[in-house]
Coordinates of C-alpha atoms in Angstrom, one line a residue:
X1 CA -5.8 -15.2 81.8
X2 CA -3.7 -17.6 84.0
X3 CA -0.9 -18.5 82.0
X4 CA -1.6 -21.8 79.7
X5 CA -4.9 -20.8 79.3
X6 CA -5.1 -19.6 75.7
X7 CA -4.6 -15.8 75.2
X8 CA -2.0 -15.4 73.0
X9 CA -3.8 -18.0 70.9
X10 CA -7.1 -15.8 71.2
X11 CA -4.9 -12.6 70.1
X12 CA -2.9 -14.2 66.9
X13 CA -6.6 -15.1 66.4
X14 CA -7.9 -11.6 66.5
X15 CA -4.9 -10.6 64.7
X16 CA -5.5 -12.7 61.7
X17 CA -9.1 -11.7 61.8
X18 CA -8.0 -8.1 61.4
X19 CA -5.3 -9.0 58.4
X20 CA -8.1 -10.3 56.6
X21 CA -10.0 -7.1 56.8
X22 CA -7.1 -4.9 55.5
X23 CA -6.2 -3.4 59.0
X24 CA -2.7 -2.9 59.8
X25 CA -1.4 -4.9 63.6
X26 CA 1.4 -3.8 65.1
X27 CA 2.7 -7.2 67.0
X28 CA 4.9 -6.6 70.1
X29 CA 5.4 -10.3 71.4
X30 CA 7.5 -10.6 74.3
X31 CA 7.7 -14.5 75.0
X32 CA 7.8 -15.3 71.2
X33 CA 9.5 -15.0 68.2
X34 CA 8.3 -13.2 65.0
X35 CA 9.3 -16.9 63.5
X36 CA 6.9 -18.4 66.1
X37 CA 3.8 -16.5 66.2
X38 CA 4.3 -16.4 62.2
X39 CA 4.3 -20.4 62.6
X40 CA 1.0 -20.2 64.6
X41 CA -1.0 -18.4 62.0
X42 CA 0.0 -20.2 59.4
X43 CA -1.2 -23.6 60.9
X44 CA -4.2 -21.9 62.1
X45 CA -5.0 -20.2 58.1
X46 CA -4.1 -24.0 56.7
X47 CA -5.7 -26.3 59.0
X48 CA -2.0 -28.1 59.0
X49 CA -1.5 -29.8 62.7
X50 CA 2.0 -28.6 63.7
X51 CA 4.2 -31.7 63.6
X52 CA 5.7 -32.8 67.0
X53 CA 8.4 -34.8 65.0
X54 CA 10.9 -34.4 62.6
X55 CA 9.2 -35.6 59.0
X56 CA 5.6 -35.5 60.2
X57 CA 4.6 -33.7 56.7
X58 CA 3.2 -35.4 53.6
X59 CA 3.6 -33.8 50.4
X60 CA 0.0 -32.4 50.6
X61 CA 1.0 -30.9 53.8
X62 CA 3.7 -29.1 52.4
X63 CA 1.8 -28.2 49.5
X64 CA -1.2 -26.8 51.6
X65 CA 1.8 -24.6 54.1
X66 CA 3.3 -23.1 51.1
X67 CA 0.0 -22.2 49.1
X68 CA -1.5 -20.4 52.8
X69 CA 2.7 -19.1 53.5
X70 CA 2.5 -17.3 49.8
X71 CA -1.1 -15.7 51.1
X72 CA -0.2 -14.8 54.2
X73 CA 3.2 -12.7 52.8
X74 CA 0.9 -10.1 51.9
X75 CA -1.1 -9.8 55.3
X76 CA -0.3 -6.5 57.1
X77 CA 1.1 -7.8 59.6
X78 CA 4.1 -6.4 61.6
X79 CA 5.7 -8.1 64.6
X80 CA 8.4 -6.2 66.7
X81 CA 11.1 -8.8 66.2
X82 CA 14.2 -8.3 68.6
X83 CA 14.8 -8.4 72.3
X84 CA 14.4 -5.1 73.6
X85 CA 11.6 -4.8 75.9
X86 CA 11.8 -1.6 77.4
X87 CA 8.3 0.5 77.5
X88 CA 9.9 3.3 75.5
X89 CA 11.0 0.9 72.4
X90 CA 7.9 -0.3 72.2
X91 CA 6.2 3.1 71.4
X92 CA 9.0 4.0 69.4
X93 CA 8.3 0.9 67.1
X94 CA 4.1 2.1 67.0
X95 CA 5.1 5.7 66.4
X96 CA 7.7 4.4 63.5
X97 CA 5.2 2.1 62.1
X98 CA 2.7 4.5 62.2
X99 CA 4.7 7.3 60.2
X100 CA 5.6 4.6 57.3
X101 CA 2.6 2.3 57.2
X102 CA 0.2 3.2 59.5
X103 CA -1.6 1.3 62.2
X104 CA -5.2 0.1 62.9
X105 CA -4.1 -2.3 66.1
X106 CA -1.0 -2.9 68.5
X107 CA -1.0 -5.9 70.3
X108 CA 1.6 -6.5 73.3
X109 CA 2.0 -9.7 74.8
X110 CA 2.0 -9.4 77.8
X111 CA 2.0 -6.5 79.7
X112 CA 4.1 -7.9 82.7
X113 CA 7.0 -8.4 80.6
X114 CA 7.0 -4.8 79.1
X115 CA 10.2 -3.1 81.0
X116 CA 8.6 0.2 82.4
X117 CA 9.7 2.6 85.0
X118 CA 9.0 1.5 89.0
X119 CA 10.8 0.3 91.9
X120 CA 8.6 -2.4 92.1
X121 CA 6.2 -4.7 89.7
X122 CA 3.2 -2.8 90.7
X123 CA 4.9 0.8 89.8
X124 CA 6.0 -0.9 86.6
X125 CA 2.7 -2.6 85.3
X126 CA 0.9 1.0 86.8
X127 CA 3.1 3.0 84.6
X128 CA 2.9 0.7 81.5
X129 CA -0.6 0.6 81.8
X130 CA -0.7 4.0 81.6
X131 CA 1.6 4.7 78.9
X132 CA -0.2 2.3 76.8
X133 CA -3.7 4.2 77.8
X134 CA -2.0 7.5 76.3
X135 CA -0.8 6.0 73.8
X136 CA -3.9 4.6 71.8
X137 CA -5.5 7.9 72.6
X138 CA -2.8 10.0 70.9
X139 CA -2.8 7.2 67.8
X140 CA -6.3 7.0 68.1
X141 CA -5.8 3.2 67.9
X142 CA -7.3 0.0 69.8
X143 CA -4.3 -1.4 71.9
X144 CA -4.9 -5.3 72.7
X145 CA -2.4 -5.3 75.8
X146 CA -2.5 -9.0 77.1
X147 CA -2.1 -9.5 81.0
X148 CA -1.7 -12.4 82.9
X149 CA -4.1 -13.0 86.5
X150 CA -2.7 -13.7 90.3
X151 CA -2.7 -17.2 91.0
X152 CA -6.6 -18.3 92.0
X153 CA -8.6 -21.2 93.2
X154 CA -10.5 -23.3 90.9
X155 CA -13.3 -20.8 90.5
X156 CA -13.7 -17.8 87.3
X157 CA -11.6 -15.0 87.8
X158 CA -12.5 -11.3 88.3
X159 CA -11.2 -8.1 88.1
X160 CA -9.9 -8.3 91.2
X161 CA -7.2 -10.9 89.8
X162 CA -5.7 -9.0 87.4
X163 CA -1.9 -9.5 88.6
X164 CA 0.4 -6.3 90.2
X165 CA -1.5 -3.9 89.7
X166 CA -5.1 -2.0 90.1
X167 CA -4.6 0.4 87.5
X168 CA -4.9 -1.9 84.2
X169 CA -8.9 -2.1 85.7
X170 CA -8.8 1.3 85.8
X171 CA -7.1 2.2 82.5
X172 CA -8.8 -0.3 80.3
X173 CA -12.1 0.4 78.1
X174 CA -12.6 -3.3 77.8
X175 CA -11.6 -6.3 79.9
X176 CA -12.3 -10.0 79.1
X177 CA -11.1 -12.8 81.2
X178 CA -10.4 -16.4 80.2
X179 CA -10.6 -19.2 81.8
X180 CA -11.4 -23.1 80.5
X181 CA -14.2 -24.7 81.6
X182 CA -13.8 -28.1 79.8
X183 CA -10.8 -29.9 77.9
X184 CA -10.7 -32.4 75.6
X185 CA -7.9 -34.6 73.4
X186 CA -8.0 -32.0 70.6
X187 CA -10.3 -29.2 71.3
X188 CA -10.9 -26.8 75.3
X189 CA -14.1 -24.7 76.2
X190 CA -13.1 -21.5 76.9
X191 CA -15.3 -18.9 78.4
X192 CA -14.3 -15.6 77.7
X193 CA -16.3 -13.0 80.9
X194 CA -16.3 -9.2 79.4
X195 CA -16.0 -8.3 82.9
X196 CA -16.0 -4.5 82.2
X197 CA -17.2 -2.6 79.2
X198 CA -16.9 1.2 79.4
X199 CA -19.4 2.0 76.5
X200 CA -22.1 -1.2 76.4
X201 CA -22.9 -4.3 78.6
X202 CA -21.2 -7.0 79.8
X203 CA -21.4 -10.6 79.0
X204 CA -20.1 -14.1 78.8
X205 CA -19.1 -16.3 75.6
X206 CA -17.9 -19.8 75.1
X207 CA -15.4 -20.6 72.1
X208 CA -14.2 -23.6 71.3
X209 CA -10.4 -23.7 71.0
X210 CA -8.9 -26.3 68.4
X211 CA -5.6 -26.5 70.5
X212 CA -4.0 -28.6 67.3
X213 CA -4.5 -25.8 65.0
X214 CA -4.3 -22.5 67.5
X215 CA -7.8 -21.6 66.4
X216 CA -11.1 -20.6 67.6
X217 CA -14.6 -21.6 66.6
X218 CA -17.3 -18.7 66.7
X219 CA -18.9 -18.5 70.4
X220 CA -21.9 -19.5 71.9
X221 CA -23.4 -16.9 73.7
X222 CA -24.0 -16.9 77.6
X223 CA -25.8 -14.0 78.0

């Protein structure tokens, strides 16, 4: 998606959906901290509006944060908290994880940020691409890589947007593009396009984001 749109929202989203099945994420966020995207599931699990002052908590806010904070400690959840974002210490951290805990999804926000190989963006997002491809096949693991599009007129995107390079189409099992179709005070329309699915059909969705919270309602189905 363009940036602003809501897909590291959508992925903390599928994230938490996965913690509350028992599967282990491994979290590589390169714009956030773990402190942040921690912050945005937990107002997401509590329905607590993240205050934009200093004070903006009632005692029954604080009450609700620490009850879904103390539920949440358990979640298997690991986010790659430092600043090293070189391709080769992010498969480090999956391999590592994957020796001491196992893992059942890696997530990497976003794949333009990831430092890989290449005298140029498109070498680098081609080779990370790659590396990622190889490296779910060798875990034998779904990797979630987030990537953002080339800037576009006010019209959907396609595949064709998909910024720097032409291999993350070619890589990719699964590609969904986002993009907002209506917006709101509280709450956007986001239609989510599975623009290429290697093993079934394609297909568009609407979810409703709740911006306030960082959460999605089920979709509406487009066809």
């Amino acid at each position: 998606a363009r940036p602003g749109i809501g897909k590291s929202a959508l992925a903390l989203w599928f994230t938490l959906a996965t913690a509350e099945h028992g599967k282990k994420t491994a979290y590589v966020s390169l714009e956030m901290s773990a402190t942040e995207c921690g912050a945005r599931l937990l107002t997401a699990t509590s329905g607590q509006r993240r205050p934009y002052h200093k004070g903006g908590y009632s005692h029954e806010n604080i009450s609700k944060l620490h009850d879904t904070a103390s539920a949440m400690s358990s979640w298997p959840i690991r986010f790659k908290d430092d600043a090293e974002d070189s391709l080769d210490s992010i498969i480090a951290f999956v391999q590592r994880e994957s020796i001491e805990r196992g893992v059942d999804l890696l997530v990497v926000d976003y794949l333009q940020l990831v430092n890989a190989p290449g005298d140029n963006p498109y070498q680098c997002v081609s080779h990370a691409s790659r590396a990622f491809k190889k490296l779910s096949m060798q875990q034998d693991i779904p990797v979630l890589l987030l990537s953002q599009l080339r800037r576009i007129d006010d019209r959907p995107p396609a595949l064709s947007d998909l910024r720097d390079s032409g291999s993350i189409e070619q890589d990719a099992d699964v590609v969904l593009l986002l993009h907002r179709t209506e917006e709101s005070k509280d709450k956007d329309t986001i239609c989510v396009h599975l623009a290429k699915n290697r093993n079934g059909p394609g297909g568009k969705v609407n979810l409703t984001f709740e911006k306030a919270f960082g959460r999605f309602k089920l979709p509406e189905r487009l066809n």
